[in-house]
């Protein structure tokens, strides 16, 4: 048995349509740094195969039979916390995106995205960041799509340095990495992080990422 190539990003794809899976595999096989290690036709099988193969990234369609992508994502975040989860959907509804963020997934991509965008999304989440289709970000930023106004007033409460730290958190950086990037101590980063979380009343990375995207602190992808 040949040992897996540790230099490649190992990906599991899950979609209930065989033609879609074939298309996804074709797109990903075009990148020599990405290896598709398994395919699943529903969320339940996706979780089973993920436990077997332990991929770096799982690409999950949201609407699948037996177990939806969102339910599978929640299980994967619990069972394989080191595996990155990228949601794939035909829908850009804010509630789907927000639920994915609440669960702790790392990105949301629309099915009509170009192949290079999918490959870029996988590379981004594998590297520790997040990736959201531009159309998804626009949807989140539209007040009537989510039933509430964009929290610009909350953003204005933050100091410039707190905004810098927020941007680093939303990009998936650790406190140590943010400190190195900004040229300040890790302890100072921690203080700014606690302060901005208190001001925003947001206490999860997923929530901070959503806020940063909605307010333009970080750009999608």
XYZ file of N, CA, C and O in Angstrom:
884
model
N 0.843 -1.200 0.000
C 0.000 0.000 0.000
C 0.876 1.246 0.000
O 1.792 1.385 0.802
N 0.575 2.183 -0.899
C 1.375 3.395 -1.013
C 0.997 4.380 0.084
O -0.191 4.625 0.323
N 1.993 4.943 0.734
C 1.743 5.906 1.797
C 1.210 7.198 1.197
O 1.578 7.576 0.085
N 0.317 7.910 1.911
C -0.212 9.162 1.386
C 0.877 10.207 1.236
O 1.838 10.237 2.001
N 0.726 11.066 0.231
C 1.689 12.134 -0.026
C 1.393 13.290 0.919
O 0.412 14.008 0.755
N 2.229 13.456 1.944
C 1.976 14.471 2.968
C 2.164 15.891 2.450
O 1.791 16.848 3.118
N 2.736 16.047 1.250
C 2.953 17.380 0.705
C 1.708 17.915 0.003
O 1.651 19.084 -0.374
N 0.690 17.073 -0.181
C -0.521 17.486 -0.871
C -1.662 17.701 0.122
O -1.670 17.132 1.215
N -2.595 18.550 -0.257
C -3.766 18.810 0.576
C -4.788 17.707 0.311
O -5.282 17.558 -0.805
N -5.089 16.930 1.320
C -5.984 15.782 1.168
C -7.429 16.232 1.376
O -7.786 16.751 2.431
N -8.257 16.025 0.363
C -9.611 16.570 0.356
C -10.657 15.467 0.212
O -10.481 14.522 -0.567
N -11.739 15.588 0.975
C -12.907 14.730 0.810
C -14.030 15.605 0.260
O -14.261 16.712 0.766
N -14.716 15.134 -0.784
C -15.823 15.891 -1.348
C -17.128 15.138 -1.121
O -17.175 13.916 -1.224
N -18.192 15.874 -0.793
C -19.490 15.258 -0.515
C -20.592 16.019 -1.236
O -20.784 17.220 -1.009
N -21.299 15.318 -2.105
C -22.442 15.877 -2.828
C -23.309 14.704 -3.252
O -22.788 13.644 -3.610
N -24.632 14.891 -3.227
C -25.500 13.764 -3.545
C -25.666 13.533 -5.048
O -26.290 12.556 -5.455
N -25.100 14.400 -5.874
C -25.176 14.228 -7.324
C -23.825 13.751 -7.869
O -22.811 14.437 -7.704
N -23.834 12.583 -8.495
C -22.595 11.997 -9.011
C -21.905 12.913 -10.020
O -20.671 13.025 -10.039
N -22.691 13.588 -10.868
C -22.099 14.470 -11.870
C -21.395 15.660 -11.217
O -20.351 16.113 -11.700
N -21.976 16.160 -10.124
C -21.342 17.271 -9.408
C -20.028 16.808 -8.790
O -19.004 17.497 -8.876
N -20.038 15.624 -8.179
C -18.797 15.097 -7.588
C -17.734 14.908 -8.670
O -16.560 15.208 -8.455
N -18.161 14.417 -9.818
C -17.217 14.218 -10.923
C -16.623 15.555 -11.357
O -15.417 15.659 -11.608
N -17.473 16.580 -11.410
C -16.992 17.907 -11.783
C -16.027 18.486 -10.759
O -14.998 19.085 -11.108
N -16.355 18.288 -9.477
C -15.478 18.774 -8.411
C -14.120 18.073 -8.471
O -13.067 18.715 -8.340
N -14.144 16.770 -8.659
C -12.892 16.017 -8.750
C -12.061 16.496 -9.942
O -10.838 16.663 -9.826
N -12.725 16.739 -11.077
C -12.016 17.216 -12.268
C -11.326 18.550 -11.988
O -10.157 18.758 -12.350
N -12.050 19.454 -11.323
C -11.495 20.773 -10.989
C -10.304 20.640 -10.037
O -9.267 21.292 -10.211
N -10.438 19.779 -9.036
C -9.389 19.651 -8.026
C -8.184 18.868 -8.542
O -7.042 19.148 -8.153
N -8.422 17.906 -9.415
C -7.305 17.146 -9.987
C -6.391 18.026 -10.837
O -5.249 17.651 -11.125
N -6.891 19.200 -11.232
C -6.081 20.124 -12.026
C -5.000 20.807 -11.183
O -4.090 21.426 -11.736
N -5.110 20.683 -9.876
C -4.122 21.291 -8.976
C -3.211 20.190 -8.431
O -3.670 19.311 -7.698
N -1.929 20.203 -8.773
C -1.021 19.141 -8.322
C -0.817 19.098 -6.813
O -0.304 18.110 -6.287
N -1.230 20.158 -6.120
C -1.047 20.194 -4.666
C -2.284 19.703 -3.917
O -2.302 19.683 -2.689
N -3.325 19.306 -4.658
C -4.555 18.827 -4.032
C -4.815 17.385 -4.453
O -4.690 17.037 -5.617
N -5.187 16.557 -3.475
C -5.498 15.154 -3.730
C -6.875 14.819 -3.165
O -7.120 15.005 -1.974
N -7.791 14.358 -4.005
C -9.104 13.927 -3.537
C -8.968 12.494 -3.023
O -8.664 11.575 -3.777
N -9.186 12.315 -1.723
C -8.968 10.999 -1.111
C -10.248 10.194 -0.972
O -10.204 8.973 -0.771
N -11.415 10.855 -1.066
C -12.674 10.128 -0.927
C -13.828 10.989 -1.414
O -13.732 12.217 -1.463
N -14.929 10.307 -1.780
C -16.157 10.978 -2.210
C -17.328 10.390 -1.423
O -17.348 9.193 -1.142
N -18.294 11.235 -1.112
C -19.474 10.781 -0.370
C -20.738 11.341 -1.002
O -20.727 12.445 -1.557
N -21.832 10.583 -0.896
C -23.097 11.001 -1.494
C -24.071 11.599 -0.482
O -25.130 12.082 -0.854
N -23.719 11.565 0.803
C -24.541 12.233 1.810
C -23.687 12.527 3.040
O -22.530 12.088 3.140
N -24.272 13.268 3.985
C -23.517 13.697 5.147
C -23.057 12.560 6.036
O -21.941 12.585 6.574
N -23.912 11.560 6.197
C -23.542 10.425 7.058
C -22.310 9.710 6.520
O -21.366 9.421 7.272
N -22.316 9.425 5.223
C -21.167 8.746 4.609
C -19.938 9.651 4.660
O -18.811 9.172 4.862
N -20.148 10.939 4.499
C -19.020 11.880 4.544
C -18.298 11.803 5.889
O -17.061 11.786 5.944
N -19.065 11.754 6.968
C -18.459 11.667 8.302
C -17.720 10.341 8.456
O -16.596 10.291 8.975
N -18.341 9.243 8.017
C -17.707 7.925 8.121
C -16.383 7.893 7.355
O -15.366 7.398 7.865
N -16.395 8.419 6.130
C -15.172 8.426 5.317
C -14.124 9.377 5.878
O -12.925 9.111 5.792
N -14.580 10.478 6.459
C -13.638 11.425 7.065
C -12.911 10.787 8.244
O -11.701 10.970 8.425
N -13.649 10.020 9.048
C -13.019 9.330 10.179
C -12.023 8.285 9.687
O -11.014 8.012 10.346
N -12.293 7.720 8.531
C -11.410 6.703 7.966
C -10.157 7.308 7.331
O -9.041 6.828 7.537
N -10.338 8.394 6.585
C -9.226 8.970 5.819
C -8.559 10.173 6.501
O -7.436 10.530 6.150
N -9.250 10.811 7.451
C -8.771 12.012 8.143
C -8.213 13.032 7.132
O -7.012 13.329 7.120
N -9.062 13.578 6.281
C -8.603 14.548 5.283
C -8.235 15.889 5.911
O -8.630 16.182 7.049
N -7.498 16.684 5.165
C -7.167 18.034 5.629
C -8.375 18.954 5.493
O -8.605 19.819 6.333
N -9.112 18.782 4.399
C -10.267 19.641 4.104
C -11.437 18.767 3.643
O -11.251 17.841 2.857
N -12.634 19.075 4.138
C -13.852 18.422 3.664
C -14.710 19.478 2.971
O -14.999 20.527 3.554
N -15.100 19.202 1.724
C -15.994 20.085 0.973
C -17.384 19.472 1.019
O -17.612 18.389 0.480
N -18.324 20.149 1.676
C -19.655 19.598 1.941
C -20.756 20.380 1.239
O -20.884 21.598 1.449
N -21.533 19.688 0.421
C -22.758 20.288 -0.093
C -23.727 20.424 1.080
O -23.795 19.550 1.950
N -24.481 21.506 1.125
C -25.387 21.725 2.251
C -26.613 20.831 2.185
O -27.033 20.244 3.185
N -27.219 20.727 1.004
C -28.482 19.990 0.882
C -28.240 18.589 0.352
O -28.141 18.366 -0.853
N -28.129 17.620 1.269
C -27.943 16.215 0.917
C -28.931 15.367 1.696
O -29.356 15.748 2.786
N -29.310 14.199 1.156
C -30.252 13.320 1.856
C -29.614 12.624 3.064
O -28.394 12.632 3.201
N -30.465 12.057 3.902
C -30.067 11.321 5.112
C -29.478 12.247 6.175
O -29.958 12.308 7.288
N -28.426 12.933 5.828
C -27.825 13.883 6.769
C -27.316 15.076 5.980
O -26.509 14.926 5.063
N -27.803 16.267 6.309
C -27.423 17.461 5.556
C -25.964 17.822 5.785
O -25.319 17.348 6.731
N -25.470 18.698 4.931
C -24.097 19.151 5.078
C -23.866 19.888 6.380
O -22.803 19.769 6.999
N -24.856 20.659 6.830
C -24.706 21.394 8.088
C -24.617 20.442 9.272
O -23.794 20.637 10.178
N -25.446 19.396 9.278
C -25.373 18.418 10.370
C -24.047 17.672 10.340
O -23.423 17.437 11.382
N -23.613 17.306 9.133
C -22.328 16.617 9.003
C -21.189 17.523 9.447
O -20.237 17.077 10.103
N -21.282 18.807 9.095
C -20.239 19.760 9.484
C -20.126 19.864 10.991
O -19.022 19.894 11.553
N -21.272 19.901 11.672
C -21.257 19.988 13.134
C -20.591 18.760 13.744
O -19.799 18.868 14.693
N -20.873 17.582 13.204
C -20.249 16.357 13.707
C -18.752 16.347 13.429
O -17.946 15.938 14.274
N -18.381 16.798 12.240
C -16.957 16.820 11.881
C -16.174 17.782 12.775
O -15.037 17.483 13.163
N -16.763 18.929 13.100
C -16.069 19.892 13.956
C -15.826 19.293 15.338
O -14.850 19.622 15.997
N -16.727 18.406 15.767
C -16.577 17.766 17.078
C -15.608 16.589 17.023
O -14.756 16.435 17.905
N -15.737 15.759 15.975
C -14.954 14.527 15.894
C -13.551 14.727 15.339
O -12.608 14.037 15.738
N -13.414 15.676 14.399
C -12.116 15.930 13.758
C -11.835 17.428 13.761
O -11.891 18.093 12.721
N -11.540 17.990 14.918
C -11.385 19.449 15.012
C -10.258 20.019 14.162
O -10.281 21.206 13.817
N -9.276 19.196 13.804
C -8.165 19.702 12.988
C -8.520 19.757 11.503
O -7.841 20.428 10.712
N -9.576 19.059 11.103
C -9.990 19.056 9.700
C -10.770 20.333 9.396
O -11.657 20.728 10.140
N -10.419 20.967 8.299
C -11.086 22.200 7.891
C -12.334 21.857 7.077
O -12.322 20.907 6.298
N -13.399 22.615 7.256
C -14.677 22.325 6.604
C -15.100 23.498 5.723
O -15.197 24.640 6.198
N -15.346 23.202 4.454
C -15.764 24.206 3.482
C -17.152 23.831 2.971
O -17.338 22.746 2.423
N -18.123 24.700 3.169
C -19.478 24.439 2.718
C -19.655 24.875 1.269
O -19.121 25.893 0.843
N -20.430 24.089 0.543
C -20.676 24.347 -0.877
C -22.183 24.316 -1.090
O -22.861 23.396 -0.632
N -22.714 25.329 -1.774
C -24.164 25.381 -1.926
C -24.584 26.179 -3.149
O -23.828 27.007 -3.660
N -25.808 25.908 -3.613
C -26.421 26.719 -4.651
C -27.044 27.963 -4.046
O -27.405 28.896 -4.763
N -27.180 27.984 -2.725
C -27.923 29.038 -2.041
C -26.995 30.016 -1.321
O -26.017 29.613 -0.700
N -27.337 31.303 -1.398
C -26.535 32.300 -0.684
C -27.314 32.940 0.465
O -26.981 34.020 0.924
N -28.376 32.248 0.923
C -29.168 32.796 2.024
C -28.311 33.018 3.258
O -27.510 32.167 3.635
N -28.542 34.179 3.892
C -27.756 34.530 5.061
C -27.861 33.532 6.188
O -26.894 33.285 6.902
N -29.061 32.904 6.353
C -29.219 31.979 7.487
C -28.329 30.753 7.348
O -27.824 30.223 8.331
N -28.119 30.280 6.098
C -27.226 29.140 5.887
C -25.784 29.519 6.246
O -25.059 28.758 6.894
N -25.389 30.686 5.777
C -24.013 31.134 6.032
C -23.789 31.322 7.528
O -22.780 30.879 8.086
N -24.753 31.962 8.181
C -24.616 32.219 9.611
C -24.596 30.921 10.421
O -23.857 30.801 11.393
N -25.413 29.957 10.015
C -25.426 28.681 10.723
C -24.088 27.964 10.548
O -23.555 27.366 11.485
N -23.534 28.046 9.348
C -22.215 27.464 9.113
C -21.161 28.099 9.998
O -20.298 27.412 10.557
N -21.226 29.413 10.145
C -20.270 30.112 11.006
C -20.477 29.733 12.466
O -19.522 29.577 13.224
N -21.737 29.600 12.863
C -22.018 29.218 14.257
C -21.418 27.860 14.572
O -20.870 27.636 15.660
N -21.521 26.951 13.619
C -20.975 25.606 13.790
C -19.452 25.645 13.881
O -18.836 24.842 14.588
N -18.853 26.589 13.183
C -17.395 26.691 13.189
C -16.749 26.253 11.891
O -15.569 25.904 11.863
N -17.528 26.250 10.783
C -16.939 25.915 9.489
C -16.028 27.057 9.036
O -16.059 28.153 9.596
N -15.248 26.799 8.001
C -14.178 27.734 7.647
C -14.390 28.478 6.335
O -13.562 29.298 5.948
N -15.505 28.199 5.657
C -15.772 28.913 4.420
C -17.097 28.505 3.814
O -17.708 27.507 4.207
N -17.533 29.301 2.844
C -18.822 29.063 2.190
C -18.656 29.477 0.737
O -18.364 30.626 0.434
N -18.864 28.521 -0.152
C -18.631 28.734 -1.577
C -19.893 28.389 -2.353
O -20.566 27.407 -2.052
N -20.214 29.203 -3.346
C -21.366 28.914 -4.190
C -20.970 27.947 -5.300
O -19.850 27.984 -5.810
N -21.924 27.097 -5.691
C -21.630 26.058 -6.684
C -21.300 26.616 -8.059
O -20.653 25.943 -8.856
N -21.750 27.842 -8.330
C -21.446 28.407 -9.641
C -20.106 29.144 -9.664
O -19.771 29.830 -10.625
N -19.328 28.983 -8.597
C -18.002 29.598 -8.542
C -17.072 28.942 -9.565
O -17.242 27.775 -9.921
N -16.103 29.700 -10.025
C -15.125 29.169 -10.970
C -14.240 28.134 -10.276
O -14.077 28.147 -9.052
N -13.677 27.249 -11.080
C -12.813 26.207 -10.541
C -11.652 26.759 -9.748
O -11.294 26.233 -8.678
N -11.058 27.834 -10.223
C -9.912 28.411 -9.513
C -10.329 28.947 -8.149
O -9.551 28.915 -7.194
N -11.571 29.425 -8.045
C -12.050 29.918 -6.758
C -12.169 28.771 -5.760
O -11.833 28.926 -4.582
N -12.631 27.620 -6.223
C -12.718 26.451 -5.343
C -11.324 26.025 -4.888
O -11.107 25.754 -3.704
N -10.390 25.969 -5.804
C -9.023 25.584 -5.430
C -8.414 26.599 -4.466
O -7.739 26.234 -3.487
N -8.676 27.884 -4.723
C -8.161 28.934 -3.835
C -8.792 28.825 -2.449
O -8.119 29.040 -1.431
N -10.085 28.490 -2.401
C -10.770 28.340 -1.120
C -10.163 27.202 -0.305
O -9.926 27.333 0.897
N -9.884 26.092 -0.966
C -9.283 24.946 -0.274
C -7.896 25.299 0.244
O -7.540 24.980 1.385
N -7.110 25.979 -0.578
C -5.769 26.373 -0.123
C -5.852 27.335 1.052
O -5.055 27.257 1.998
N -6.828 28.255 1.002
C -6.959 29.253 2.065
C -7.349 28.628 3.398
O -6.743 28.924 4.434
N -8.355 27.755 3.388
C -8.787 27.170 4.661
C -7.742 26.187 5.182
O -7.540 26.071 6.398
N -7.052 25.505 4.283
C -5.987 24.590 4.704
C -4.866 25.357 5.399
O -4.274 24.864 6.366
N -4.595 26.573 4.922
C -3.532 27.394 5.502
C -3.946 28.048 6.818
O -3.146 28.744 7.439
N -5.191 27.825 7.232
C -5.624 28.368 8.514
C -6.542 29.562 8.405
O -6.954 30.133 9.418
N -6.864 29.972 7.181
C -7.734 31.119 6.997
C -9.176 30.731 6.748
O -9.594 29.609 7.022
N -9.935 31.678 6.232
C -11.326 31.438 5.870
C -11.532 31.888 4.433
O -10.708 32.623 3.873
N -12.639 31.435 3.819
C -12.914 31.834 2.439
C -14.420 31.875 2.228
O -15.107 30.887 2.465
N -14.909 33.029 1.769
C -16.327 33.183 1.467
C -16.472 33.791 0.082
O -15.804 34.768 -0.244
N -17.341 33.191 -0.732
C -17.577 33.724 -2.069
C -17.967 35.197 -1.972
O -18.726 35.583 -1.075
N -17.481 36.029 -2.885
C -17.856 37.452 -2.861
C -19.364 37.664 -2.844
O -19.870 38.557 -2.162
N -20.112 36.832 -3.574
C -21.572 36.974 -3.596
C -22.163 36.717 -2.214
O -23.161 37.341 -1.826
N -21.550 35.808 -1.466
C -22.023 35.510 -0.118
C -21.779 36.702 0.803
O -22.639 37.076 1.606
N -20.627 37.314 0.659
C -20.297 38.475 1.489
C -21.252 39.629 1.183
O -21.742 40.307 2.091
N -21.552 39.835 -0.094
C -22.506 40.891 -0.464
C -23.874 40.605 0.144
O -24.559 41.512 0.627
N -24.259 39.350 0.135
C -25.554 38.965 0.697
C -25.587 39.235 2.196
O -26.565 39.770 2.728
N -24.511 38.889 2.878
C -24.440 39.130 4.319
C -24.492 40.617 4.641
O -25.013 41.025 5.676
N -23.937 41.407 3.746
C -23.861 42.844 3.974
C -25.164 43.561 3.640
O -25.306 44.748 3.912
N -26.118 42.862 3.034
C -27.392 43.462 2.675
C -28.361 43.338 3.851
O -28.689 42.237 4.272
N -28.809 44.436 4.364
C -29.614 44.431 5.591
C -30.877 43.601 5.453
O -31.232 42.839 6.352
N -31.583 43.707 4.324
C -32.851 42.991 4.231
C -32.667 41.494 4.078
O -33.620 40.729 4.226
N -31.438 41.044 3.800
C -31.196 39.606 3.658
C -31.130 38.920 5.017
O -31.419 37.744 5.141
N -30.736 39.665 6.034
C -30.575 39.074 7.357
C -31.520 39.665 8.398
O -31.521 39.263 9.553
N -32.301 40.659 7.986
C -33.295 41.228 8.890
C -32.715 42.164 9.931
O -33.333 42.446 10.937
N -31.509 42.638 9.692
C -30.921 43.573 10.639
C -29.926 44.452 9.907
O -29.443 44.124 8.838
N -29.629 45.598 10.474
C -28.704 46.517 9.836
C -27.272 46.072 10.057
O -26.958 45.377 11.017
N -26.384 46.502 9.150
C -24.968 46.196 9.305
C -24.440 46.917 10.539
O -24.658 48.126 10.695
N -23.724 46.239 11.421
C -23.340 46.839 12.712
C -22.166 47.815 12.621
O -21.138 47.652 13.273
N -22.350 48.855 11.789
C -21.287 49.850 11.628
C -21.021 50.578 12.942
O -19.876 50.893 13.275
N -22.080 50.857 13.685
C -21.908 51.574 14.949
C -21.014 50.796 15.905
O -20.198 51.375 16.631
N -21.179 49.464 15.911
C -20.327 48.642 16.778
C -18.869 48.732 16.346
O -17.967 48.813 17.179
N -18.647 48.723 15.034
C -17.283 48.807 14.522
C -16.618 50.109 14.948
O -15.430 50.138 15.280
N -17.398 51.178 14.967
C -16.844 52.494 15.314
C -16.413 52.566 16.777
O -15.652 53.465 17.152
N -16.879 51.614 17.588
C -16.446 51.586 18.997
C -15.010 51.100 19.144
O -14.371 51.343 20.165
N -14.521 50.395 18.140
C -13.200 49.782 18.237
C -12.096 50.767 17.898
O -12.236 51.604 17.003
N -10.976 50.628 18.598
C -9.803 51.430 18.269
C -9.149 50.858 17.006
O -9.405 49.713 16.630
N -8.298 51.638 16.340
C -7.611 51.116 15.151
C -6.842 49.823 15.430
O -6.836 48.905 14.611
N -6.203 49.729 16.604
C -5.442 48.522 16.921
C -6.372 47.338 17.163
O -6.060 46.211 16.776
N -7.527 47.586 17.780
C -8.504 46.513 17.970
C -9.013 46.009 16.628
O -9.230 44.815 16.442
N -9.173 46.926 15.664
C -9.593 46.508 14.321
C -8.505 45.648 13.668
O -8.812 44.675 12.974
N -7.246 46.019 13.889
C -6.144 45.211 13.348
C -6.181 43.799 13.918
O -5.996 42.815 13.196
N -6.388 43.698 15.218
C -6.445 42.392 15.874
C -7.655 41.611 15.376
O -7.561 40.406 15.094
N -8.792 42.282 15.236
C -9.998 41.634 14.707
C -9.732 41.060 13.316
O -10.110 39.927 13.013
N -9.038 41.835 12.479
C -8.707 41.348 11.141
C -7.836 40.109 11.181
O -8.039 39.166 10.404
N -6.888 40.088 12.088
C -6.025 38.919 12.227
C -6.792 37.693 12.685
O -6.603 36.589 12.156
N -7.685 37.876 13.646
C -8.507 36.766 14.130
C -9.363 36.213 12.997
O -9.469 34.999 12.794
N -9.970 37.113 12.222
C -10.849 36.697 11.132
C -10.088 35.977 10.027
O -10.665 35.160 9.303
N -8.795 36.262 9.902
C -7.978 35.570 8.896
C -7.410 34.255 9.411
O -6.620 33.594 8.743
N -7.799 33.893 10.630
C -7.384 32.614 11.177
C -6.024 32.618 11.839
O -5.455 31.549 12.090
N -5.472 33.801 12.139
C -4.146 33.872 12.745
C -4.218 33.633 14.255
O -5.204 33.976 14.906
N -3.170 33.077 14.809
C -3.071 32.911 16.257
C -2.668 34.236 16.886
O -2.206 35.161 16.200
N -2.810 34.339 18.202
C -2.372 35.554 18.902
C -0.897 35.821 18.657
O -0.472 36.967 18.476
N -0.106 34.753 18.638
C 1.336 34.907 18.408
C 1.611 35.467 17.016
O 2.452 36.355 16.837
N 0.882 34.950 16.013
C 1.082 35.420 14.640
C 0.624 36.866 14.475
O 1.257 37.660 13.765
N -0.484 37.217 15.132
C -0.972 38.603 15.077
C 0.053 39.535 15.712
O 0.345 40.616 15.189
N 0.610 39.105 16.841
C 1.613 39.917 17.529
C 2.821 40.167 16.627
O 3.327 41.297 16.541
N 3.282 39.127 15.942
C 4.436 39.268 15.045
C 4.105 40.196 13.884
O 4.935 41.020 13.476
N 2.909 40.085 13.357
C 2.496 40.903 12.215
C 2.396 42.378 12.589
O 2.763 43.257 11.804
N 1.883 42.650 13.807
C 1.663 44.028 14.232
C 2.842 44.625 14.991
O 2.847 45.818 15.289
N 3.815 43.778 15.336
C 4.979 44.267 16.062
C 4.677 44.613 17.515
O 5.261 45.555 18.072
N 3.762 43.865 18.130
C 3.428 44.080 19.535
C 3.534 42.739 20.262
O 3.739 41.697 19.638
N 3.411 42.763 21.579
C 3.546 41.521 22.340
C 2.262 40.691 22.269
O 1.172 41.220 22.004
N 2.415 39.396 22.513
C 1.243 38.518 22.513
C 0.278 38.916 23.629
O -0.937 38.845 23.469
N 0.821 39.349 24.746
C -0.025 39.761 25.872
C -0.879 40.977 25.478
O -2.049 41.075 25.864
N -0.290 41.887 24.703
C -1.036 43.057 24.239
C -2.145 42.639 23.281
O -3.263 43.168 23.322
N -1.831 41.681 22.407
C -2.853 41.160 21.490
C -4.016 40.567 22.286
O -5.187 40.804 21.975
N -3.691 39.793 23.305
C -4.730 39.169 24.124
C -5.614 40.225 24.784
O -6.838 40.071 24.862
N -4.992 41.323 25.241
C -5.758 42.397 25.882
C -6.696 43.063 24.876
O -7.871 43.328 25.173
N -6.168 43.344 23.665
C -7.015 43.946 22.625
C -8.149 43.006 22.233
O -9.276 43.445 21.992
N -7.831 41.728 22.170
C -8.845 40.740 21.778
C -9.966 40.677 22.806
O -11.153 40.649 22.448
N -9.609 40.666 24.073
C -10.617 40.650 25.133
C -11.466 41.909 25.091
O -12.693 41.866 25.276
N -10.817 43.045 24.818
C -11.528 44.315 24.780
C -12.532 44.363 23.633
O -13.695 44.752 23.815
N -12.094 43.936 22.437
C -13.011 44.005 21.291
C -14.159 43.010 21.429
O -15.290 43.294 21.019
N -13.881 41.846 22.018
C -14.949 40.872 22.228
C -15.977 41.410 23.225
O -17.183 41.201 23.065
N -15.495 42.122 24.215
C -16.397 42.713 25.213
C -17.252 43.809 24.571
O -18.465 43.876 24.788
N -16.624 44.645 23.758
C -17.359 45.733 23.108
C -18.395 45.213 22.118
O -19.500 45.749 22.021
N -18.032 44.162 21.381
C -18.921 43.624 20.356
C -19.911 42.609 20.901
O -20.879 42.255 20.223
N -19.637 42.116 22.110
C -20.452 41.039 22.691
C -20.440 39.801 21.788
O -21.468 39.132 21.594
N -19.269 39.530 21.239
C -19.063 38.349 20.386
C -17.909 37.562 20.987
O -16.821 38.110 21.177
N -18.131 36.284 21.266
C -17.125 35.525 21.995
C -16.687 34.249 21.281
O -16.211 33.313 21.924
N -16.826 34.214 19.963
C -16.343 33.069 19.192
C -15.621 33.565 17.951
O -15.902 34.659 17.451
N -14.671 32.753 17.456
C -13.937 33.112 16.239
C -14.894 33.195 15.051
O -14.782 34.089 14.206
N -15.858 32.274 14.991
C -16.824 32.294 13.891
C -17.618 33.594 13.893
O -17.834 34.208 12.838
N -18.053 34.019 15.068
C -18.806 35.265 15.168
C -17.973 36.477 14.792
O -18.446 37.395 14.117
N -16.720 36.493 15.231
C -15.828 37.605 14.889
C -15.546 37.633 13.390
O -15.467 38.708 12.783
N -15.399 36.449 12.794
C -15.165 36.376 11.359
C -16.360 36.927 10.593
O -16.204 37.704 9.640
N -17.551 36.527 10.997
C -18.758 37.032 10.346
C -18.835 38.553 10.456
O -19.116 39.253 9.467
N -18.579 39.074 11.651
C -18.632 40.517 11.866
C -17.606 41.227 10.979
O -17.901 42.267 10.365
N -16.400 40.678 10.902
C -15.330 41.285 10.100
C -15.690 41.302 8.627
O -15.406 42.275 7.903
N -16.329 40.246 8.144
C -16.765 40.196 6.751
C -17.889 41.186 6.478
O -17.882 41.889 5.465
N -18.852 41.243 7.388
C -20.011 42.108 7.192
C -19.610 43.573 7.178
O -20.216 44.376 6.470
N -18.617 43.926 7.974
C -18.238 45.330 8.097
C -17.049 45.711 7.207
O -16.615 46.860 7.219
N -16.533 44.756 6.452
C -15.453 45.073 5.534
C -14.073 45.157 6.155
O -13.129 45.627 5.523
N -13.933 44.692 7.406
C -12.612 44.695 8.048
C -11.664 43.772 7.307
O -10.479 44.049 7.159
N -12.187 42.643 6.826
C -11.404 41.750 5.970
C -12.191 41.509 4.687
O -13.421 41.568 4.672
N -11.467 41.243 3.615
C -12.095 40.953 2.331
C -12.320 39.452 2.210
O -11.614 38.668 2.853
N -13.298 39.017 1.424
C -13.519 37.583 1.240
C -12.326 36.910 0.620
O -11.673 37.453 -0.263
N -12.064 35.657 1.050
C -10.965 34.892 0.470
C -9.635 35.368 0.942
O -8.613 35.108 0.360
